[in-house]
Amino acid sequence: MAHIFHFLLALVVIAALALLVSKDKKKIRIRYIVQLLVIEVLLAWFFLNSEAGLGFVKDFAAFFDTLLKYAGQGTGFVFGGMNEKGLAFFFLNVLCPIVFISALIGILQHFRILPLVIRAIGTLLSKVNGMGKLESFNAVSSLILGQSENFIAYKDILGKMSKNRMYTMAATAMSTVSMSIVGAYMTMLQPKYVVAALILNMFSTFIVLSVINPYKVEDEDDLQLTNAHAGQSFFEMLGEYIIAGFRVAIIVAAMLIGFIALISAINALFTTVFGISFQGVLGYLFYPFAWIIGVPADEALKVGSVMATKLVSNEFVAMMDLQKMAGQLTPRSEGILSVFLVSFANFSSIGIVAGAIKGLSEEQGNVVSRFGLKLLYGATLVSLLSAAITGLVLA
């Protein structure tokens, strides 16, 4: 009963926070929200509790584990025996595999396999979410291509989009994660929570955006997804994706160096002046949210601190903090927190998404920049909803 109470309380709080910034409350369509919520709860139970769902997760994790082993061959060749000696573990075993997985995504894109998958799943989703096909396609393509590369697929129609649609497109990109980085997450979190979060975030995004940014699509745009690498030879495309993957790995490494150093310095300053670390202060701010989504009261402060760290820095820094807490949290709290962490909802993503769009359309990039904090607000509510649903189905 406690699980149900926390879930219902979380729904009320998340709905109230979404309604606070809703663009047009009269256009909210409750039927689709309820429909999506029921589907999402069933999917959460399937992936986290059922034998078939856990079997799927196990196979999916094994597939990525195999990919990581192949990636290790390339890393080992370049960096010699550093892998075996456990040196630079995070960079070599977590970040470098992104290069290999990015190359695989490029190959699937080149042979037009991904566009078919995106269109098929997007069409199916548009039947149940009450949104346009464009928004549904974007939810799938964001998951596969990532928040930067994703918008290239829509570059021919970006300039024609309304502000409503641009908010939905940008918020979706911030609320999901890139498939190229999933392998890295699986080295830091239990794979079942990573897989569950990928699916739950997609549906949570539709639900939250249906409240914050409701609108009805009357006339669908011509949805010809752009082939960003048209005219390129196979090896030109492959080189481009490999370099893009390495760029992501280096950017993540740079962000980690900077954020971890800053947080350490700020923690020391706060501890000296106030007798409590900066993360400790943030923990108190997020404490009620952690408790509302189902974390036991005696663990909510620790969990709240990690949730806040993810918001102000990024998910990798927060995942490393979670790893340091091994054995200090119950499996239930670990599961709820893990699902919350699997998204790009943080301050730095505002600049990444706006910059990616600005590179394709100056005007629309400026529109997205003005959304700024509202994008992060919506994406954080998405993470909270996914975590709350996880709390409902976990024992």
Tab-separated table of N, CA and C in Angstrom, residues 224-308:
chain	number	residue	atom	x	y	z
A	224	GLN	N	9.706	13.866	-44.590
A	224	GLN	CA	10.826	13.228	-45.258
A	224	GLN	C	12.077	13.472	-44.420
A	225	LEU	N	12.476	12.480	-43.634
A	225	LEU	CA	13.657	12.642	-42.790
A	225	LEU	C	14.896	12.801	-43.675
A	226	THR	N	15.707	13.771	-43.325
A	226	THR	CA	16.900	14.064	-44.110
A	226	THR	C	17.957	12.986	-43.904
A	227	ASN	N	18.568	12.562	-44.994
A	227	ASN	CA	19.730	11.684	-44.876
A	227	ASN	C	20.956	12.578	-44.758
A	228	ALA	N	21.445	12.714	-43.522
A	228	ALA	CA	22.528	13.658	-43.247
A	228	ALA	C	23.811	13.317	-44.006
A	229	HIS	N	23.918	12.057	-44.475
A	229	HIS	CA	25.168	11.635	-45.121
A	229	HIS	C	24.938	11.234	-46.574
A	230	ALA	N	23.894	11.806	-47.174
A	230	ALA	CA	23.608	11.507	-48.584
A	230	ALA	C	24.788	11.934	-49.454
A	231	GLY	N	25.117	11.088	-50.421
A	231	GLY	CA	26.203	11.421	-51.338
A	231	GLY	C	27.571	11.000	-50.848
A	232	GLN	N	27.663	10.588	-49.581
A	232	GLN	CA	28.949	10.154	-49.037
A	232	GLN	C	29.188	8.684	-49.349
A	233	SER	N	30.447	8.327	-49.520
A	233	SER	CA	30.775	6.915	-49.655
A	233	SER	C	30.690	6.268	-48.273
A	234	PHE	N	30.692	4.959	-48.245
A	234	PHE	CA	30.584	4.225	-46.983
A	234	PHE	C	31.706	4.616	-46.027
A	235	PHE	N	32.926	4.690	-46.531
A	235	PHE	CA	34.062	4.966	-45.652
A	235	PHE	C	34.135	6.429	-45.220
A	236	GLU	N	33.610	7.342	-46.050
A	236	GLU	CA	33.503	8.732	-45.619
A	236	GLU	C	32.565	8.831	-44.423
A	237	MET	N	31.400	8.182	-44.570
A	237	MET	CA	30.410	8.183	-43.492
A	237	MET	C	30.985	7.543	-42.233
A	238	LEU	N	31.661	6.403	-42.404
A	238	LEU	CA	32.195	5.676	-41.260
A	238	LEU	C	33.209	6.530	-40.498
A	239	GLY	N	34.090	7.181	-41.243
A	239	GLY	CA	35.077	8.051	-40.599
A	239	GLY	C	34.413	9.182	-39.831
A	240	GLU	N	33.330	9.717	-40.393
A	240	GLU	CA	32.632	10.825	-39.749
A	240	GLU	C	31.995	10.377	-38.428
A	241	TYR	N	31.375	9.207	-38.432
A	241	TYR	CA	30.743	8.703	-37.209
A	241	TYR	C	31.770	8.303	-36.148
A	242	ILE	N	32.887	7.743	-36.582
A	242	ILE	CA	33.947	7.389	-35.634
A	242	ILE	C	34.483	8.642	-34.953
A	243	ILE	N	34.737	9.685	-35.753
A	243	ILE	CA	35.229	10.950	-35.187
A	243	ILE	C	34.178	11.567	-34.265
A	244	ALA	N	32.896	11.484	-34.685
A	244	ALA	CA	31.808	12.024	-33.844
A	244	ALA	C	31.749	11.295	-32.508
A	245	GLY	N	31.925	9.971	-32.539
A	245	GLY	CA	31.914	9.186	-31.301
A	245	GLY	C	33.062	9.563	-30.383
A	246	PHE	N	34.250	9.751	-30.982
A	246	PHE	CA	35.413	10.139	-30.175
A	246	PHE	C	35.225	11.539	-29.598
A	247	ARG	N	34.596	12.420	-30.390
A	247	ARG	CA	34.328	13.770	-29.904
A	247	ARG	C	33.416	13.733	-28.675
A	248	VAL	N	32.389	12.873	-28.729
A	248	VAL	CA	31.488	12.726	-27.577
A	248	VAL	C	32.264	12.241	-26.359
A	249	ALA	N	33.124	11.238	-26.553
A	249	ALA	CA	33.903	10.691	-25.443
A	249	ALA	C	34.800	11.763	-24.816
A	250	ILE	N	35.448	12.564	-25.664
A	250	ILE	CA	36.333	13.621	-25.163
A	250	ILE	C	35.541	14.708	-24.447
A	251	ILE	N	34.377	15.069	-25.015
A	251	ILE	CA	33.533	16.097	-24.382
A	251	ILE	C	33.073	15.637	-23.005
A	252	VAL	N	32.627	14.367	-22.916
A	252	VAL	CA	32.190	13.829	-21.622
A	252	VAL	C	33.357	13.831	-20.633
A	253	ALA	N	34.549	13.428	-21.101
A	253	ALA	CA	35.740	13.425	-20.231
A	253	ALA	C	36.041	14.827	-19.720
A	254	ALA	N	35.985	15.816	-20.630
A	254	ALA	CA	36.264	17.203	-20.236
A	254	ALA	C	35.233	17.700	-19.220
A	255	MET	N	33.950	17.375	-19.466
A	255	MET	CA	32.890	17.795	-18.543
A	255	MET	C	33.101	17.175	-17.160
A	256	LEU	N	33.509	15.907	-17.138
A	256	LEU	CA	33.743	15.230	-15.861
A	256	LEU	C	34.894	15.880	-15.103
A	257	ILE	N	35.987	16.138	-15.801
A	257	ILE	CA	37.145	16.770	-15.153
A	257	ILE	C	36.739	18.106	-14.537
A	258	GLY	N	36.055	18.918	-15.340
A	258	GLY	CA	35.661	20.242	-14.874
A	258	GLY	C	34.655	20.206	-13.740
A	259	PHE	N	33.590	19.409	-13.902
A	259	PHE	CA	32.523	19.387	-12.899
A	259	PHE	C	32.973	18.751	-11.582
A	260	ILE	N	33.710	17.644	-11.667
A	260	ILE	CA	34.162	16.990	-10.440
A	260	ILE	C	35.116	17.899	-9.666
A	261	ALA	N	35.995	18.586	-10.399
A	261	ALA	CA	36.918	19.526	-9.748
A	261	ALA	C	36.151	20.679	-9.093
A	262	LEU	N	35.176	21.241	-9.814
A	262	LEU	CA	34.381	22.351	-9.275
A	262	LEU	C	33.569	21.930	-8.058
A	263	ILE	N	32.933	20.777	-8.160
A	263	ILE	CA	32.114	20.302	-7.033
A	263	ILE	C	32.987	20.036	-5.808
A	264	SER	N	34.169	19.479	-6.036
A	264	SER	CA	35.091	19.231	-4.918
A	264	SER	C	35.493	20.546	-4.243
A	265	ALA	N	35.802	21.560	-5.070
A	265	ALA	CA	36.206	22.863	-4.528
A	265	ALA	C	35.048	23.521	-3.775
A	266	ILE	N	33.845	23.465	-4.364
A	266	ILE	CA	32.678	24.086	-3.725
A	266	ILE	C	32.315	23.346	-2.437
A	267	ASN	N	32.425	22.005	-2.475
A	267	ASN	CA	32.168	21.214	-1.262
A	267	ASN	C	33.096	21.631	-0.129
A	268	ALA	N	34.380	21.794	-0.457
A	268	ALA	CA	35.368	22.184	0.555
A	268	ALA	C	35.052	23.568	1.117
A	269	LEU	N	34.669	24.486	0.229
A	269	LEU	CA	34.336	25.848	0.650
A	269	LEU	C	33.116	25.849	1.574
A	270	PHE	N	32.068	25.129	1.177
A	270	PHE	CA	30.849	25.069	1.988
A	270	PHE	C	31.111	24.410	3.341
A	271	THR	N	31.913	23.347	3.315
A	271	THR	CA	32.213	22.643	4.564
A	271	THR	C	32.970	23.550	5.530
A	272	THR	N	33.911	24.312	4.987
A	272	THR	CA	34.699	25.235	5.811
A	272	THR	C	33.843	26.360	6.383
A	273	VAL	N	32.991	26.936	5.548
A	273	VAL	CA	32.204	28.114	5.951
A	273	VAL	C	30.942	27.738	6.714
A	274	PHE	N	30.218	26.727	6.211
A	274	PHE	CA	28.905	26.412	6.782
A	274	PHE	C	28.858	25.098	7.563
A	275	GLY	N	29.937	24.307	7.482
A	275	GLY	CA	29.946	23.029	8.186
A	275	GLY	C	29.155	21.941	7.487
A	276	ILE	N	28.728	22.183	6.233
A	276	ILE	CA	28.011	21.178	5.443
A	276	ILE	C	28.430	21.345	3.986
A	277	SER	N	28.571	20.240	3.280
A	277	SER	CA	29.013	20.310	1.893
A	277	SER	C	27.916	20.879	0.994
A	278	PHE	N	28.324	21.341	-0.172
A	278	PHE	CA	27.375	21.862	-1.159
A	278	PHE	C	26.386	20.783	-1.560
A	279	GLN	N	26.884	19.556	-1.777
A	279	GLN	CA	26.002	18.451	-2.133
A	279	GLN	C	25.047	18.114	-0.995
A	280	GLY	N	25.507	18.342	0.234
A	280	GLY	CA	24.626	18.141	1.386
A	280	GLY	C	23.457	19.108	1.364
A	281	VAL	N	23.738	20.366	0.998
A	281	VAL	CA	22.677	21.380	0.878
A	281	VAL	C	21.697	20.982	-0.213
A	282	LEU	N	22.241	20.564	-1.358
A	282	LEU	CA	21.385	20.138	-2.468
A	282	LEU	C	20.548	18.923	-2.079
A	283	GLY	N	21.131	18.059	-1.265
A	283	GLY	CA	20.401	16.883	-0.796
A	283	GLY	C	19.135	17.271	-0.051
A	284	TYR	N	19.223	18.306	0.778
A	284	TYR	CA	18.039	18.771	1.514
A	284	TYR	C	16.992	19.342	0.557
A	285	LEU	N	17.441	20.011	-0.509
A	285	LEU	CA	16.508	20.581	-1.481
A	285	LEU	C	15.731	19.485	-2.215
A	286	PHE	N	16.422	18.381	-2.527
A	286	PHE	CA	15.782	17.300	-3.270
A	286	PHE	C	15.220	16.204	-2.367
A	287	TYR	N	15.445	16.337	-1.071
A	287	TYR	CA	14.961	15.333	-0.113
A	287	TYR	C	13.473	15.031	-0.286
A	288	PRO	N	12.591	16.055	-0.292
A	288	PRO	CA	11.156	15.757	-0.425
A	288	PRO	C	10.808	15.056	-1.723
A	289	PHE	N	11.500	15.395	-2.823
A	289	PHE	CA	11.215	14.750	-4.103
A	289	PHE	C	11.626	13.279	-4.073
A	290	ALA	N	12.781	13.007	-3.455
A	290	ALA	CA	13.233	11.613	-3.327
A	290	ALA	C	12.224	10.801	-2.518
A	291	TRP	N	11.717	11.373	-1.423
A	291	TRP	CA	10.740	10.660	-0.582
A	291	TRP	C	9.425	10.467	-1.326
A	292	ILE	N	8.985	11.481	-2.057
A	292	ILE	CA	7.709	11.413	-2.782
A	292	ILE	C	7.713	10.297	-3.820
A	293	ILE	N	8.826	10.096	-4.513
A	293	ILE	CA	8.859	9.074	-5.569
A	293	ILE	C	9.123	7.674	-5.028
A	294	GLY	N	9.190	7.535	-3.697
A	294	GLY	CA	9.226	6.193	-3.125
A	294	GLY	C	10.480	5.790	-2.391
A	295	VAL	N	11.446	6.686	-2.250
A	295	VAL	CA	12.674	6.369	-1.508
A	295	VAL	C	12.375	6.459	-0.011
A	296	PRO	N	12.762	5.450	0.794
A	296	PRO	CA	12.531	5.513	2.246
A	296	PRO	C	13.122	6.778	2.861
A	297	ALA	N	12.461	7.307	3.870
A	297	ALA	CA	12.857	8.587	4.468
A	297	ALA	C	14.305	8.595	4.943
A	298	ASP	N	14.794	7.457	5.479
A	298	ASP	CA	16.156	7.429	6.015
A	298	ASP	C	17.230	7.395	4.923
A	299	GLU	N	16.823	7.199	3.653
A	299	GLU	CA	17.770	7.190	2.540
A	299	GLU	C	17.543	8.370	1.593
A	300	ALA	N	16.462	9.109	1.812
A	300	ALA	CA	16.060	10.171	0.880
A	300	ALA	C	17.092	11.290	0.773
A	301	LEU	N	17.802	11.575	1.862
A	301	LEU	CA	18.786	12.659	1.834
A	301	LEU	C	19.960	12.294	0.922
A	302	LYS	N	20.458	11.066	1.047
A	302	LYS	CA	21.562	10.613	0.187
A	302	LYS	C	21.128	10.591	-1.274
A	303	VAL	N	19.946	10.042	-1.505
A	303	VAL	CA	19.425	9.949	-2.873
A	303	VAL	C	19.183	11.346	-3.446
A	304	GLY	N	18.624	12.237	-2.637
A	304	GLY	CA	18.378	13.607	-3.071
A	304	GLY	C	19.654	14.314	-3.469
A	305	SER	N	20.720	14.049	-2.762
A	305	SER	CA	22.014	14.656	-3.068
A	305	SER	C	22.504	14.226	-4.447
A	306	VAL	N	22.352	12.941	-4.772
A	306	VAL	CA	22.784	12.434	-6.082
A	306	VAL	C	21.887	12.980	-7.189
A	307	MET	N	20.589	13.065	-6.920
A	307	MET	CA	19.649	13.631	-7.897
A	307	MET	C	20.036	15.074	-8.237
A	308	ALA	N	20.364	15.844	-7.209
A	308	ALA	CA	20.745	17.244	-7.420
A	308	ALA	C	22.074	17.346	-8.161
